[in-house]
Amino acid sequence: MAGKITANELRAARFLCDELWNPIGLPMQLGSTDGPEHPLPADEYDGYLNKIMLELKAGASTEQLRDLLIQFEQHILGREGKADRRDKFLDELRNSITPV
């Protein structure tokens, strides 16, 4: 894996995660949305997002990234996300990442 994730990229990924992927299904605290109705901390998925973004920057295919998300969902989080939301998340994430 090569590359580095910028603060802006991580911020964008957090937003996309909250809007599109978010397999836990609870809203995240993203600045103006802090409070009891947004119980997940903003960094809840950072470990997963960093791994996905580094793989993306290293040239991973959409299929490889999809498999990684499914692995996170099923084996780590114990939940399976929706395929259409997963694919939309990957498309949007790919557009927000600066290539290496």
Short mmCIF file of C-alpha atoms in Angstrom, two decimals:
data_model
loop_
_atom_site.label_atom_id
_atom_site.label_comp_id
_atom_site.label_asym_id
_atom_site.label_seq_id
_atom_site.Cartn_x
_atom_site.Cartn_y
_atom_site.Cartn_z
CA MET A 1 0.00 0.00 0.00
CA ALA A 2 1.22 3.45 -0.83
CA GLY A 3 -0.01 6.91 -0.15
CA LYS A 4 -1.25 8.93 2.74
CA ILE A 5 -4.74 9.96 3.74
CA THR A 6 -5.23 13.72 4.15
CA ALA A 7 -7.45 15.28 6.80
CA ASN A 8 -9.80 16.53 4.07
CA GLU A 9 -10.05 13.06 2.55
CA LEU A 10 -10.85 11.53 5.92
CA ARG A 11 -13.48 14.20 6.59
CA ALA A 12 -15.09 13.51 3.21
CA ALA A 13 -14.95 9.75 3.83
CA ARG A 14 -16.63 10.17 7.21
CA PHE A 15 -19.45 12.15 5.62
CA LEU A 16 -19.90 9.56 2.85
CA CYS A 17 -19.78 6.77 5.39
CA ASP A 18 -22.51 8.38 7.49
CA GLU A 19 -24.68 9.09 4.44
CA LEU A 20 -24.12 5.94 2.41
CA TRP A 21 -22.38 3.00 4.07
CA ASN A 22 -22.75 3.06 7.89
CA PRO A 23 -23.50 -0.63 8.58
CA ILE A 24 -24.21 0.05 12.26
CA GLY A 25 -27.04 2.29 11.07
CA LEU A 26 -26.81 4.97 13.77
CA PRO A 27 -26.10 8.60 12.81
CA MET A 28 -22.58 9.88 13.39
CA GLN A 29 -21.52 13.09 15.15
CA LEU A 30 -20.11 15.20 12.34
CA GLY A 31 -19.64 18.73 13.66
CA SER A 32 -23.04 20.43 13.56
CA THR A 33 -24.82 17.10 14.09
CA ASP A 34 -23.45 16.38 17.57
CA GLY A 35 -25.96 15.34 20.19
CA PRO A 36 -27.99 12.43 21.48
CA GLU A 37 -29.74 11.90 18.15
CA HIS A 38 -26.30 11.25 16.59
CA PRO A 39 -24.79 8.71 19.00
CA LEU A 40 -21.81 7.43 17.00
CA PRO A 41 -18.56 9.41 17.35
CA ALA A 42 -17.19 10.88 14.13
CA ASP A 43 -14.20 8.53 14.23
CA GLU A 44 -16.28 5.34 14.69
CA TYR A 45 -15.26 3.89 11.32
CA ASP A 46 -11.84 5.54 10.89
CA GLY A 47 -9.89 2.27 11.07
CA TYR A 48 -12.02 0.80 8.29
CA LEU A 49 -12.04 4.01 6.25
CA ASN A 50 -8.25 4.36 6.41
CA LYS A 51 -7.77 0.77 5.22
CA ILE A 52 -10.26 1.21 2.36
CA MET A 53 -8.80 4.56 1.28
CA LEU A 54 -5.22 3.26 1.34
CA GLU A 55 -6.26 0.25 -0.74
CA LEU A 56 -8.07 2.57 -3.14
CA LYS A 57 -5.00 4.80 -3.48
CA ALA A 58 -2.89 1.70 -4.11
CA GLY A 59 -5.07 0.84 -7.10
CA ALA A 60 -7.50 -1.73 -5.69
CA SER A 61 -10.40 -2.59 -7.95
CA THR A 62 -14.00 -1.87 -7.03
CA GLU A 63 -14.51 -5.61 -6.55
CA GLN A 64 -11.57 -5.81 -4.12
CA LEU A 65 -12.89 -2.82 -2.17
CA ARG A 66 -16.40 -4.27 -2.14
CA ASP A 67 -15.05 -7.54 -0.75
CA LEU A 68 -13.18 -5.61 1.94
CA LEU A 69 -16.34 -3.75 2.96
CA ILE A 70 -18.29 -7.01 3.10
CA GLN A 71 -15.54 -8.52 5.25
CA PHE A 72 -15.76 -5.56 7.63
CA GLU A 73 -19.54 -5.80 7.74
CA GLN A 74 -19.88 -9.53 8.28
CA HIS A 75 -16.82 -10.55 10.23
CA ILE A 76 -15.97 -7.47 12.25
CA LEU A 77 -19.18 -5.47 12.69
CA GLY A 78 -21.55 -8.46 12.60
CA ARG A 79 -23.90 -6.74 10.18
CA GLU A 80 -24.34 -6.83 6.45
CA GLY A 81 -24.88 -3.56 4.63
CA LYS A 82 -27.02 -3.02 1.56
CA ALA A 83 -25.25 -3.74 -1.73
CA ASP A 84 -26.56 -0.64 -3.50
CA ARG A 85 -25.45 1.64 -0.66
CA ARG A 86 -22.07 -0.10 -0.51
CA ASP A 87 -21.52 0.43 -4.24
CA LYS A 88 -22.65 4.07 -4.09
CA PHE A 89 -20.30 4.64 -1.15
CA LEU A 90 -17.36 3.18 -3.10
CA ASP A 91 -18.19 5.26 -6.20
CA GLU A 92 -18.40 8.47 -4.19
CA LEU A 93 -15.31 7.62 -2.16
CA ARG A 94 -13.31 6.94 -5.32
CA ASN A 95 -14.30 10.40 -6.60
CA SER A 96 -13.20 12.08 -3.35
CA ILE A 97 -9.73 10.52 -3.11
CA THR A 98 -6.61 12.14 -4.55
CA PRO A 99 -4.64 9.52 -6.51
CA VAL A 100 -1.09 8.69 -5.42
#
